[in-house]
PDB file of C-alpha atoms and ligand atoms in Angstrom:
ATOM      1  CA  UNK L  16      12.210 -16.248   1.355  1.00 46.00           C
ATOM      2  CA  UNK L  17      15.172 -16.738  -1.621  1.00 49.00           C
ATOM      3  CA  UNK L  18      14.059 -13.418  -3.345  1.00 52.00           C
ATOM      4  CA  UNK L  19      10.730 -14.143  -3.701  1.00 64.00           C
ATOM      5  CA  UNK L  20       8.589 -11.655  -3.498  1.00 76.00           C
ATOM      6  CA  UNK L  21       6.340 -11.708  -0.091  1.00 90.00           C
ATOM      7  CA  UNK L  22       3.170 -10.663   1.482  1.00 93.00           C
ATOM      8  CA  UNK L  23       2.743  -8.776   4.827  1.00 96.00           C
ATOM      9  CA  UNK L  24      -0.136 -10.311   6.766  1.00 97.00           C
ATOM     10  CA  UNK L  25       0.279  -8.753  10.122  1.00 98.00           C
ATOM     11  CA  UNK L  26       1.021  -4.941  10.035  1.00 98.00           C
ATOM     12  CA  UNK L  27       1.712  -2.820  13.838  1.00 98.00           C
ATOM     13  CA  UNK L  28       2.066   0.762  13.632  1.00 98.00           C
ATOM     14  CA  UNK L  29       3.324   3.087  16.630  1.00 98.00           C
ATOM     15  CA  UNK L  30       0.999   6.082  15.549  1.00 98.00           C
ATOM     16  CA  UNK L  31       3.641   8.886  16.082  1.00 98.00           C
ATOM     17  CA  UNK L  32       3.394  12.708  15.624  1.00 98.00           C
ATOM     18  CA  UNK L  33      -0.251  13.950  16.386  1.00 98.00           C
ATOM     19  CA  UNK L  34       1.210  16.843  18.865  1.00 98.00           C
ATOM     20  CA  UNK L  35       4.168  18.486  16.373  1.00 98.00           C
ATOM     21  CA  UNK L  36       1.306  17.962  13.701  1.00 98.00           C
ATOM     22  CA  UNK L  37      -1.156  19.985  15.701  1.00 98.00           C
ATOM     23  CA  UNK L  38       1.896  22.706  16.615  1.00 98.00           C
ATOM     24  CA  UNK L  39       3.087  23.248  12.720  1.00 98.00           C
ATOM     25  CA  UNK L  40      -0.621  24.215  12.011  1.00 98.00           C
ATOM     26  CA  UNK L  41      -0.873  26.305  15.352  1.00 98.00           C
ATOM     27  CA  UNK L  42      -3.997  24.263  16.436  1.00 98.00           C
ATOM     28  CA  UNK L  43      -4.543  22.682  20.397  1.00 97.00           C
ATOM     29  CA  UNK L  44      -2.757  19.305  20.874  1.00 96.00           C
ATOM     30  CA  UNK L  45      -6.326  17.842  20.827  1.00 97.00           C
ATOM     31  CA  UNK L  46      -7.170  18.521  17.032  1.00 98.00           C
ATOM     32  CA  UNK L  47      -3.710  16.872  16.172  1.00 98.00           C
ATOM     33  CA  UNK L  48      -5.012  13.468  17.967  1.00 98.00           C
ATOM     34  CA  UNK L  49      -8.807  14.021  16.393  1.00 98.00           C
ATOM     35  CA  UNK L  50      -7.248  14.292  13.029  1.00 98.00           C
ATOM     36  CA  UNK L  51      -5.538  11.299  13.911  1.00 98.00           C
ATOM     37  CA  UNK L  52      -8.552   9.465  14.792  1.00 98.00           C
ATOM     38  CA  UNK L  53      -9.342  10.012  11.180  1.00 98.00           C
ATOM     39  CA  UNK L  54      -6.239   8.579   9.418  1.00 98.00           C
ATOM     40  CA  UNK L  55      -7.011   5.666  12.160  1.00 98.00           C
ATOM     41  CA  UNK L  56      -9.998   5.288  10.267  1.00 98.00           C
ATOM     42  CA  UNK L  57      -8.996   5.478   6.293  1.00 98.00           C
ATOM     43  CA  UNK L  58      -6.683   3.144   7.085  1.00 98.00           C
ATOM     44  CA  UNK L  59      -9.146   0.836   8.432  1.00 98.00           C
ATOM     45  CA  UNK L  60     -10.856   0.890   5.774  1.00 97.00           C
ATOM     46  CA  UNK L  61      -8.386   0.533   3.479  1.00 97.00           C
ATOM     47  CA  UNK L  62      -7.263  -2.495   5.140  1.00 96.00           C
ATOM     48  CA  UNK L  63      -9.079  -5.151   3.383  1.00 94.00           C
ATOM     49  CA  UNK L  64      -8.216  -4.077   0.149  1.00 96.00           C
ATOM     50  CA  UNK L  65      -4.614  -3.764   1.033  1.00 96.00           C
ATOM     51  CA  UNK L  66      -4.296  -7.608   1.479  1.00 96.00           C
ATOM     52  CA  UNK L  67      -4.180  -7.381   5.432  1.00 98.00           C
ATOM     53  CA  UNK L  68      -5.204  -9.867   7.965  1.00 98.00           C
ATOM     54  CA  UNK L  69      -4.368  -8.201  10.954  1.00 98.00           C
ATOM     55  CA  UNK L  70      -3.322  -3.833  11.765  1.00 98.00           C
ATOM     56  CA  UNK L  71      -2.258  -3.740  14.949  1.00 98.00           C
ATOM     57  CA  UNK L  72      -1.999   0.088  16.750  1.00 98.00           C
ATOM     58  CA  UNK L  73      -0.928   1.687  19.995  1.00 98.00           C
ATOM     59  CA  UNK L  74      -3.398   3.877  20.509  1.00 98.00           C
ATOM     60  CA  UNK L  75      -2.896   4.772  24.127  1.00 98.00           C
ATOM     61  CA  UNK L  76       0.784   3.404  26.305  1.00 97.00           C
ATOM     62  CA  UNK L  77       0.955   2.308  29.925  1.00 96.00           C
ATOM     63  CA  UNK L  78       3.031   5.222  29.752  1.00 96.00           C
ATOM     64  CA  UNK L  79       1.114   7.215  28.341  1.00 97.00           C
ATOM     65  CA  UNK L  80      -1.241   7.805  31.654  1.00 97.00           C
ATOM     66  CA  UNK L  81       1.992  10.511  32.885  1.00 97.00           C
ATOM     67  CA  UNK L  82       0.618  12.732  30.231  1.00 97.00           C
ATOM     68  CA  UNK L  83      -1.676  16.024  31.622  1.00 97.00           C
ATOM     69  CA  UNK L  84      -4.856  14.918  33.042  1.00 97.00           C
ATOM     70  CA  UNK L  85      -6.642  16.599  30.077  1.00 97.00           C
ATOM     71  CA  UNK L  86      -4.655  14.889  27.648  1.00 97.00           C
ATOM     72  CA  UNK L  87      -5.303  11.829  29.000  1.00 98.00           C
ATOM     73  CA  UNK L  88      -9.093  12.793  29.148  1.00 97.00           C
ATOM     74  CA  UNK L  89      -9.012  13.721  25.717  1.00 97.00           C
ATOM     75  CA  UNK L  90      -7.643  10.795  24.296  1.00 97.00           C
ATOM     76  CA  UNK L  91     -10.171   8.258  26.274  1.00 98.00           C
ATOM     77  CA  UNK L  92     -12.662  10.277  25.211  1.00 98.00           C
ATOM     78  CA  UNK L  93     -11.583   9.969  21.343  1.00 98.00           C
ATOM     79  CA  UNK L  94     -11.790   6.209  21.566  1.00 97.00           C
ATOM     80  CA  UNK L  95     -15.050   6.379  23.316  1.00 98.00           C
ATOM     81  CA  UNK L  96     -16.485   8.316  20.739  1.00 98.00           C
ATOM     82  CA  UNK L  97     -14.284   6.197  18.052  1.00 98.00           C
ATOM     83  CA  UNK L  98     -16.063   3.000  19.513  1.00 97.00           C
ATOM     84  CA  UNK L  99     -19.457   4.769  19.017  1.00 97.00           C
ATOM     85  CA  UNK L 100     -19.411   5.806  15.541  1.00 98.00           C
ATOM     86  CA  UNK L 101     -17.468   3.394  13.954  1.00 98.00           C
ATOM     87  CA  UNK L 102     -18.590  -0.068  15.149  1.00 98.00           C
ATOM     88  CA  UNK L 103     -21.949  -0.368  12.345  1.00 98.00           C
ATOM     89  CA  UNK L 104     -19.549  -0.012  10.048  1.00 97.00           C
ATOM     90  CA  UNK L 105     -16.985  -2.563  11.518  1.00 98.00           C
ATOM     91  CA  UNK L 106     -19.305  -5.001  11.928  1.00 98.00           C
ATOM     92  CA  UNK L 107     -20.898  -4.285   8.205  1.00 97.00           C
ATOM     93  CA  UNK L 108     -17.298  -4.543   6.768  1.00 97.00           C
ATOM     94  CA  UNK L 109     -16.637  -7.733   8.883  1.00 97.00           C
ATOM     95  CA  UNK L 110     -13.592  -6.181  11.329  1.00 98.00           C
ATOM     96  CA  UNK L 111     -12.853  -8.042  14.496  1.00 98.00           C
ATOM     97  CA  UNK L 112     -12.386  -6.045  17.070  1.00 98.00           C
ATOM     98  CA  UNK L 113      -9.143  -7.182  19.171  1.00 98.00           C
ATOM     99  CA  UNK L 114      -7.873  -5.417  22.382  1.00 98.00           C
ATOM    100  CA  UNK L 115      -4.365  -6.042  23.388  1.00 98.00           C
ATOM    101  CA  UNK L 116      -2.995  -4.156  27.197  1.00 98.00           C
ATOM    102  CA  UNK L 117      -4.116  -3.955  30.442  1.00 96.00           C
ATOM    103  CA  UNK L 118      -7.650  -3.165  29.086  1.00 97.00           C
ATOM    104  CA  UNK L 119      -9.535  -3.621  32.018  1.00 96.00           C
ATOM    105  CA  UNK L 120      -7.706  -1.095  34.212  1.00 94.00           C
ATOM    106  CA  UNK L 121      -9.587   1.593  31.834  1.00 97.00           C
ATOM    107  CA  UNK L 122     -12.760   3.229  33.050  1.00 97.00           C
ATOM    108  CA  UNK L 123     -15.712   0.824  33.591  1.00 98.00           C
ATOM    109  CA  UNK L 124     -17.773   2.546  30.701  1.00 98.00           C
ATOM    110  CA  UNK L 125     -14.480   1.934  28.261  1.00 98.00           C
ATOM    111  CA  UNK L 126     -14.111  -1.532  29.515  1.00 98.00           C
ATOM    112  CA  UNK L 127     -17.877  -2.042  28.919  1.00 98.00           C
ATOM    113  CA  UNK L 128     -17.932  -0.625  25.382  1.00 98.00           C
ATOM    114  CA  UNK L 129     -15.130  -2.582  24.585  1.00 98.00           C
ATOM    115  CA  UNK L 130     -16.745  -5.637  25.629  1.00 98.00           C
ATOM    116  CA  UNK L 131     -19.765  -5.358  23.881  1.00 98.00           C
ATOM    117  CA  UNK L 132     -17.637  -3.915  20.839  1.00 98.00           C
ATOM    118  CA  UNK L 133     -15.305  -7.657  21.164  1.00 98.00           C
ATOM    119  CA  UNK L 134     -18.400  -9.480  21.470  1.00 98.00           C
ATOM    120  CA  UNK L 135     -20.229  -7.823  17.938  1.00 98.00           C
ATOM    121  CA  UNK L 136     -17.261  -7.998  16.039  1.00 98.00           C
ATOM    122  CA  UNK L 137     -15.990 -11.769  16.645  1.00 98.00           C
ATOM    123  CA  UNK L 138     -17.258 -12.926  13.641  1.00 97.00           C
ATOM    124  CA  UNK L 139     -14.949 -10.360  11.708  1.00 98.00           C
ATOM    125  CA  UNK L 140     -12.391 -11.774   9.219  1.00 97.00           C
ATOM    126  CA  UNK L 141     -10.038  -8.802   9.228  1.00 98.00           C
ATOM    127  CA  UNK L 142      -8.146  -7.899  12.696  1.00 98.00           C
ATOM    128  CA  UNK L 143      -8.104  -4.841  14.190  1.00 98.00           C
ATOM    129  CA  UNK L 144      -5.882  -4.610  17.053  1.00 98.00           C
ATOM    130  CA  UNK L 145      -6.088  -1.659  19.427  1.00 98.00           C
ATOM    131  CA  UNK L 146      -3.012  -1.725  22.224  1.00 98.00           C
ATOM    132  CA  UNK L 147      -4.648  -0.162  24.998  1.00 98.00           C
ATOM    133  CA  UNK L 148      -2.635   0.432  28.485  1.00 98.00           C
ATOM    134  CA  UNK L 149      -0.255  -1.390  26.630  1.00 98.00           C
ATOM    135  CA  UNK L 150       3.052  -1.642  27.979  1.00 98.00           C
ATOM    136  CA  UNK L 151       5.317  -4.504  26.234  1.00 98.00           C
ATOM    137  CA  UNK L 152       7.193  -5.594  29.412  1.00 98.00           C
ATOM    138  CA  UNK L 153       3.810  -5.630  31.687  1.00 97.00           C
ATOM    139  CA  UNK L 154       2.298  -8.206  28.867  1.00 98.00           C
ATOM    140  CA  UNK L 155       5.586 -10.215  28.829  1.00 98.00           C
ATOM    141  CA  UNK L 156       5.390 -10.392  32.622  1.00 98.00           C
ATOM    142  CA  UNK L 157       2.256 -11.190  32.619  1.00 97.00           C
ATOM    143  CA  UNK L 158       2.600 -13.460  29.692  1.00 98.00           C
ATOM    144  CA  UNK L 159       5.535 -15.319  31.880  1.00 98.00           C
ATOM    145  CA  UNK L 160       3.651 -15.894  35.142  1.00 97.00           C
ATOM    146  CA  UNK L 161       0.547 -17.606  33.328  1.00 97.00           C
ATOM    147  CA  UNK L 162       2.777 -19.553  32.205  1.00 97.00           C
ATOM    148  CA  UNK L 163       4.683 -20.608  35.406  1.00 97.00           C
ATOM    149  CA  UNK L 164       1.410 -21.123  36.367  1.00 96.00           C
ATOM    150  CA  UNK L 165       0.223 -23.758  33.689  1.00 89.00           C
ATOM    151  CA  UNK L 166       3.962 -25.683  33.933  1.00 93.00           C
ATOM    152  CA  UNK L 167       7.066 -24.978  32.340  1.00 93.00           C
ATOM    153  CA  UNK L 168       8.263 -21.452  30.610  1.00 96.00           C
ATOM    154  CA  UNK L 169       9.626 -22.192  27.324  1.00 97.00           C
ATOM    155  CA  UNK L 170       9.168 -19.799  24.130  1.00 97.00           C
ATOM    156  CA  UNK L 171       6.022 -21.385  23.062  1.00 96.00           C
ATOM    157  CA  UNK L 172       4.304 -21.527  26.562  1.00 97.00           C
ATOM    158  CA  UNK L 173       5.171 -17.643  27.034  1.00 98.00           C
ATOM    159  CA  UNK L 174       4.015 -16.654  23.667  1.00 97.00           C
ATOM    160  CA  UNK L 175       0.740 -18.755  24.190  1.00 97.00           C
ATOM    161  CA  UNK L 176      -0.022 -16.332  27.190  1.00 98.00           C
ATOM    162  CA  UNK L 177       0.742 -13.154  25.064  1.00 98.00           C
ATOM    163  CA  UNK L 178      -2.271 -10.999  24.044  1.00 98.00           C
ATOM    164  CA  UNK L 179      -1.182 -11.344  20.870  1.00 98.00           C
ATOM    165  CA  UNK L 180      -1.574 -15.115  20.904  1.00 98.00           C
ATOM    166  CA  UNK L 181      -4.173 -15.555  18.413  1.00 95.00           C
ATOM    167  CA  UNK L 182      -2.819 -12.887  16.329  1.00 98.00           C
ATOM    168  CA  UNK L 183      -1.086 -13.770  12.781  1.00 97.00           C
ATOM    169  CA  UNK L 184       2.946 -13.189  13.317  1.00 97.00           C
ATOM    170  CA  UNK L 185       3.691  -9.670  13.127  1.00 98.00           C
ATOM    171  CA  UNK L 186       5.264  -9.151   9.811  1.00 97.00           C
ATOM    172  CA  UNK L 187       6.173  -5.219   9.624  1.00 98.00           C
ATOM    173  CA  UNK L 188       6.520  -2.706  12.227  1.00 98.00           C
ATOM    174  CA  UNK L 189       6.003   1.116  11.293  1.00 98.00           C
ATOM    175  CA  UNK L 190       6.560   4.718  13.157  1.00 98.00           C
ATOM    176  CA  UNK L 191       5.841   7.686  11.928  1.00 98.00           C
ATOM    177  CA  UNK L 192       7.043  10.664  12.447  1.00 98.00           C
ATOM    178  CA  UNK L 193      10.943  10.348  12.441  1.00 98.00           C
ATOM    179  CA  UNK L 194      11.225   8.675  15.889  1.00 98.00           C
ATOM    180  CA  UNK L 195      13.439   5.752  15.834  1.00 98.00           C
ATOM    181  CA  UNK L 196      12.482   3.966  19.001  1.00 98.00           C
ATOM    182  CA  UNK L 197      10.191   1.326  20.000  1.00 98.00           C
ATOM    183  CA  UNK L 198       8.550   2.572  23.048  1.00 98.00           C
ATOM    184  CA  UNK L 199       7.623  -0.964  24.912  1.00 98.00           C
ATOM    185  CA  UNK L 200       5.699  -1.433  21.900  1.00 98.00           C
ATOM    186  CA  UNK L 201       5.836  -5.260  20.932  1.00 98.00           C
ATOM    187  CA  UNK L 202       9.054  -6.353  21.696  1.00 98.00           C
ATOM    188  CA  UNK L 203       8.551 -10.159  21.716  1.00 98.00           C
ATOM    189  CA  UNK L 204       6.517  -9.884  18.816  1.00 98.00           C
ATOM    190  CA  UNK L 205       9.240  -7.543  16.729  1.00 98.00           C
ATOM    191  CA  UNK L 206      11.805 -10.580  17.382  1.00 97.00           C
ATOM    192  CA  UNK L 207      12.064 -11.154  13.331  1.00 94.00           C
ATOM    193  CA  UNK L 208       9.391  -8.325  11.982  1.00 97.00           C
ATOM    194  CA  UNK L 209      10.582  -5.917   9.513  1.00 97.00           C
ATOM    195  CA  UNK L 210      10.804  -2.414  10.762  1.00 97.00           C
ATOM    196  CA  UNK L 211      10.256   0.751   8.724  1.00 98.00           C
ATOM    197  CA  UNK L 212      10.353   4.571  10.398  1.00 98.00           C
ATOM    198  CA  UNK L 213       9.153   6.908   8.107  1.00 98.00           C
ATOM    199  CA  UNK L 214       8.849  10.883   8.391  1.00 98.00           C
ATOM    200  CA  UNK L 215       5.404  11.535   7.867  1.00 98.00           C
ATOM    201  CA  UNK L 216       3.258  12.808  11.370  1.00 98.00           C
ATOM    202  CA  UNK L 217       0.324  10.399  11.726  1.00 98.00           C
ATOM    203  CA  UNK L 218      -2.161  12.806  10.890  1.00 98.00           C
ATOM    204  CA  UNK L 219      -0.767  12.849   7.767  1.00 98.00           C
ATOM    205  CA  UNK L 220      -0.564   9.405   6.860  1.00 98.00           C
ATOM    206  CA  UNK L 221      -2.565   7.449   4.292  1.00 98.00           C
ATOM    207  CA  UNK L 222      -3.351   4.487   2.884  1.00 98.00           C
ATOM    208  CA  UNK L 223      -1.110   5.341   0.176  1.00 98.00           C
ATOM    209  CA  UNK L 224       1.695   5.415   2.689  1.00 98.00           C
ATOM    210  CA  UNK L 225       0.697   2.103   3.708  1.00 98.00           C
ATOM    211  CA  UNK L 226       0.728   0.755   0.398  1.00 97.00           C
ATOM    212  CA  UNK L 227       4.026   2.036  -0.170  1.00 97.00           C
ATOM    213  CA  UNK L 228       5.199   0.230   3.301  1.00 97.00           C
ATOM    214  CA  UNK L 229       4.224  -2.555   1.755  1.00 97.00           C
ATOM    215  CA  UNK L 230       5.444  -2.449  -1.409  1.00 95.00           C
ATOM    216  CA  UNK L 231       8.827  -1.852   0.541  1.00 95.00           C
ATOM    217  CA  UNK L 232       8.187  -5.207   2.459  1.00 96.00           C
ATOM    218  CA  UNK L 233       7.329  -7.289  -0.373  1.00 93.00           C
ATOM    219  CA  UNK L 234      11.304  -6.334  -1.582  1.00 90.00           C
ATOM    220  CA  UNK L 235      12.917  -7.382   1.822  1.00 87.00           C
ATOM    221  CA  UNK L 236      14.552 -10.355   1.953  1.00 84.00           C
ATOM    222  CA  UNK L 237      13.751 -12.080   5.315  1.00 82.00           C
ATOM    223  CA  UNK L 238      16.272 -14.663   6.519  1.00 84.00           C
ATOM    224  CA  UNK L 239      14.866 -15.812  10.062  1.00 86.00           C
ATOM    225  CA  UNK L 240      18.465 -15.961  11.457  1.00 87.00           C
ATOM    226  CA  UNK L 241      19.039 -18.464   8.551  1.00 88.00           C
ATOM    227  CA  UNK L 242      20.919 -17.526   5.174  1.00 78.00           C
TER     228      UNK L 242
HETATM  229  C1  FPP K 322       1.384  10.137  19.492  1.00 77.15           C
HETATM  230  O1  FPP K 322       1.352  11.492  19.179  1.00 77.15           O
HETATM  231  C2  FPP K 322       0.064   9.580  19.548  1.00 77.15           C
HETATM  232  C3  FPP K 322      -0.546   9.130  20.694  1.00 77.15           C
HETATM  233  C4  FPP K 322       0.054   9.189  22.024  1.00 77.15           C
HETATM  234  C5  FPP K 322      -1.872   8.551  20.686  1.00 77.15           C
HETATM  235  C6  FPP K 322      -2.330   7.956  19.400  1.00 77.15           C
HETATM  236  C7  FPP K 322      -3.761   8.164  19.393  1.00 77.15           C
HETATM  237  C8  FPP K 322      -4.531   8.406  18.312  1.00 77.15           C
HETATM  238  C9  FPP K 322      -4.054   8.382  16.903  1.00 77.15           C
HETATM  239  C10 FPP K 322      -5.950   8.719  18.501  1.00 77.15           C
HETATM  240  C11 FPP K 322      -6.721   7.698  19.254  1.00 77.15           C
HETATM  241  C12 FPP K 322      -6.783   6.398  18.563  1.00 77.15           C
HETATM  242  C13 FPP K 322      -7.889   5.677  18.356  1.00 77.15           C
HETATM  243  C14 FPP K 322      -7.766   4.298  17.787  1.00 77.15           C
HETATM  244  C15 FPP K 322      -9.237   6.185  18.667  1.00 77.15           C
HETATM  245  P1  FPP K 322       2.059  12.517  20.174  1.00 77.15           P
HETATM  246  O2  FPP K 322       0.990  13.230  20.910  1.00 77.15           O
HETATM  247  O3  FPP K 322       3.064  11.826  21.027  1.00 77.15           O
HETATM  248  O4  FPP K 322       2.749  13.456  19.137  1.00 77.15           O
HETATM  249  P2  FPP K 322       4.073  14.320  19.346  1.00 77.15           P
HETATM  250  O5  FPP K 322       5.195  13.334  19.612  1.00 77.15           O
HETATM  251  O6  FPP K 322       4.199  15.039  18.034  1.00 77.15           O
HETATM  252  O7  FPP K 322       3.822  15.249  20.495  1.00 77.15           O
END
């Protein structure tokens, strides 16, 4: 980019913290990932004004299924309810709905709110993108036989396959909450994205944090392997 100054279009964020957020208040583990649910949804809003074409967030891991069983039920529950209340309002403010994992291994009624959620929000011109039973190496995997399948494996055929495929190239890469780890979180995609790991607990973060990730990105200087 020579210096110039530069716009993120595609935005990830490995939503990080909800549990130690919940413990320094001395609530359950549940309230930390319901007041999560609500930064999910600030920032939602917020996107369009921020300049963004596409948030992308791991909601819930391939992993994340070795968590207690009323964890687990707790969290499916949040993005059942999520789905609920929130899709008038995505549809009004013209989000597209985009789901990228192993969606369809969730239960039926998830899988069929998600469909009908897909279908109402294709004509959206701002992407959301929810990583569901997400699991980086699974999609890759998957990503590579598909390929086979349809001929030879080069970069382009593999990355035609991924479920981020008609997603814009992912530009920035945040986690909150002081880890510094990826967590199978979008590891073909992160190839040249900009990473940032910032403090805050996701409860806690805000638009305003976003903004300043952003502001931070449009000062990078972003080479491409070139110089
Ligand atoms: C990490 O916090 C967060 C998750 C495993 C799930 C993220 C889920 C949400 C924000 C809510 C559901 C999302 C939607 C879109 C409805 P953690 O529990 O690992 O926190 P800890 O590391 O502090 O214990």
């Amino acid at each position: 980019m020579n210096g110039e100054s530069q716009r993120a279009r595609h935005v990830a964020i490995i939503m990080d913290g909800n549990g130690r957020w919940a413990k320094r208040k001395h609530l359950p583990r549940a309230m930390g990932h319901r007041q999560g649910v609500e930064a999910v949804r600030k920032l939602v809003r917020a996107c369009d004004g921020l300049g963004l074409d596409c948030l992308t967030l791991y909601a819930f891991s391939s992993e994340n299924w070795k968590r207690p069983e009323d964890e687990v039920d707790d969290l499916m529950d949040l993005m059942r309810k999520f789905i609920k209340s929130d899709l008038p309002e995505f549809i009004a403010n013209k989000v597209r709905l985009h789901i990228i994992g192993d969606w369809r291994g969730l239960a039926p009624d998830i899988v069929a709110m998600l469909e009908d959620a897909l279908e109402r929000t294709a004509g959206g011109t701002t992407t959301l993108a929810v990583a569901l039973n997400y699991g980086s190496q699974g999609e890759i995997v998957r990503a590579a036989r598909q390929a086979a399948a349809g001929g030879e494996i080069t970069e382009e055929s593999l990355a035609r396959h991924l479920d981020t495929a008609d997603l814009p190239p992912l530009d920035l890469l945040i986690r909150t909450s002081g880890e510094v780890r990826l967590s199978n979180f979008l590891l073909w995609q992160a190839a040249y994205a900009e990473m940032l790991f910032v403090d805050t607990l996701w409860p806690d973060f805000t638009p305003d944090h976003l903004q300043q990730a952003l502001d931070d990105f449009s000062g990078r200087e972003r080479r491409f392997g070139g110089r």
